[in-house]
C-alpha angles and dihedrals in degrees: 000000000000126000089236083066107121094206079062107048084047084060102046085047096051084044086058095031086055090044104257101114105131095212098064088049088058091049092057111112112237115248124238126213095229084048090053087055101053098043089049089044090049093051090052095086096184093054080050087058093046096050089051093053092047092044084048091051098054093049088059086044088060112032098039101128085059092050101070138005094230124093111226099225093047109121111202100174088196097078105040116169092353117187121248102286133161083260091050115025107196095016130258135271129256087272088054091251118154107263091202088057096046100055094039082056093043090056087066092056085043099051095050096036076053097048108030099043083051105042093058092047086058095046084057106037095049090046089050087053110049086053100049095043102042093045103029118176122099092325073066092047095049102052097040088057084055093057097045085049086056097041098048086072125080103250100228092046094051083050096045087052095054086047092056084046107049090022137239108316143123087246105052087043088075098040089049088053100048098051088056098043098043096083096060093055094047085056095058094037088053103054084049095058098042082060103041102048094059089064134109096249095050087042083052104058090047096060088053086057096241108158124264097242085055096044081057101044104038100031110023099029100067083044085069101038090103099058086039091061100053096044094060096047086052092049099060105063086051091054084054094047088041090055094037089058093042092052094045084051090053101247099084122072115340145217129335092008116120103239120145097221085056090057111052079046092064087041095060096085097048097051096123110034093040104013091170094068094067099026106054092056093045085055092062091043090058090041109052097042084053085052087055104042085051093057085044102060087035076068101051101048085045100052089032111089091187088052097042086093 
């Protein structure tokens, strides 16, 4: 039969109409992993939302001196617990310091007691568990009990007890948050790997001989890169309320130090004469954790293949 058939162009035409031409399939651009996240992230609107806040939030954090024209240790007893004005936007303390520049220069303190804190409780827990969980036996035993030792232990009041042993300082503020975060991501790190390593690609690399720290960096390692990545963007919202906590309990940051949780600490006792002084600093607390915990859970849909429906 001929091409010039019409039953068979009827045919070829009902086989494209339906979808089957095997031209268009060809056509098809292929889809990328990395492409499928950030289409799934983008249709998440409130993890966009999220994602604007917190990039909001990193610009004042930077370019807070040219933000305002007030320094934020500046004490002008004239204007004490002054209430919200065109001069003072959101009032002053009861040391007449400019609320607004206090808080712009504390989210700098709250962004990097969110990221660093978490971040090194990510570099150990993640190092804890690829080893626990690729070689098991008693190196496994060991550092699960660890973790169990760590997790017994409300978080805020381990922290609190390293504070009140290496003192009241930035610095021991990380360390104190990342000695209490590490175990839960040595958890999660830890089931990954228990999974991962029984795979063909991992037997595999062991048949060619290739060493076990390499088979884990290089193999298992990106394997657990999603679940890496939300639970660091998870993890920092609970460091800022962590800090926040610690300061308002008078072992985190000190005076004069523009930390929110401070703050709201030194505004407590003026809630009802001047609200605004503790109330203003505990709204950007709340926002910007919910900023964080909405880009959290885009990520997750997005990483997660069971959740991208």
């Amino acid at each position: 039969m001929g091409m010039n058939d019409p039953k068979e162009q009827d045919l070829t035409l009902a086989c494209c109409a339906a979808g089957t031409c095997e031209e268009e399939e060809s056509i098809a651009p292929p889809s990328s992993f990395l492409k499928d996240v950030v289409i799934a992230y983008r249709r998440n609107r409130l993890a966009m939302v999220g994602a604007a806040i917190v990039l909001i939030l990193f610009l004042m954090a930077v370019f807070a001196p040219w933000l305002t024209p007030y320094d934020p240790y500046a004490i002008d007893l004239e204007v004490m617990t002054e209430a919200p004005s065109w001069s003072h936007w959101l009032g002053t303390d009861q040391f007449g310091r400019d609320l607004l520049t206090r808080i712009l220069y504390g989210t700098r303190i709250s962004l990097v007691i969110g990221i660093v804190p978490t971040l090194l409780s990510m570099i150990i827990g993640t190092t804890l568990g690829l080893i626990g969980g690729y070689y098991g036996g008693k190196t496994d035993m060991v550092i699960m009990r660890l973790c169990d030792i760590v997790l017994a232990f409300p978080s805020l009041l381990l922290a609190m007890v390293v504070m009140y042993t290496l003192g009241a300082t930035l610095v021991n503020i990380f360390i104190a948050l990342a000695a209490v975060g590490w175990a839960g991501t040595a958890r999660v790190v830890r089931s990954q790997v228990l999974s991962l390593k029984e795979k063909e690609f991992v037997e595999a690399a062991r048949a060619v001989g290739v060493k076990n720290r390499v088979i884990m960096v290089r193999h298992i390692l990106p394997n657990c890169l999603p679940a890496l990545i939300v639970l660091f963007t998870l993890g920092i919202p609970g460091a800022i309320l962590s800090e926040a906590s610690l300061s308002f309990l008078g072992v985190g940051a000190q005076p004069p130090t523009p930390s929110w949780g401070l703050i709201v600490t030194s505004g407590k006792e003026f809630l009802f004469s001047a609200p605004w002084v503790a109330i203003a600093p505990g709204l950007f607390i709340l926002v910007t954790v919910l900023a964080f915990n909405f880009m959290g859970d885009g990520f997750r849909d997005a990483l997660d293949p069971y959740m991208k429906q």
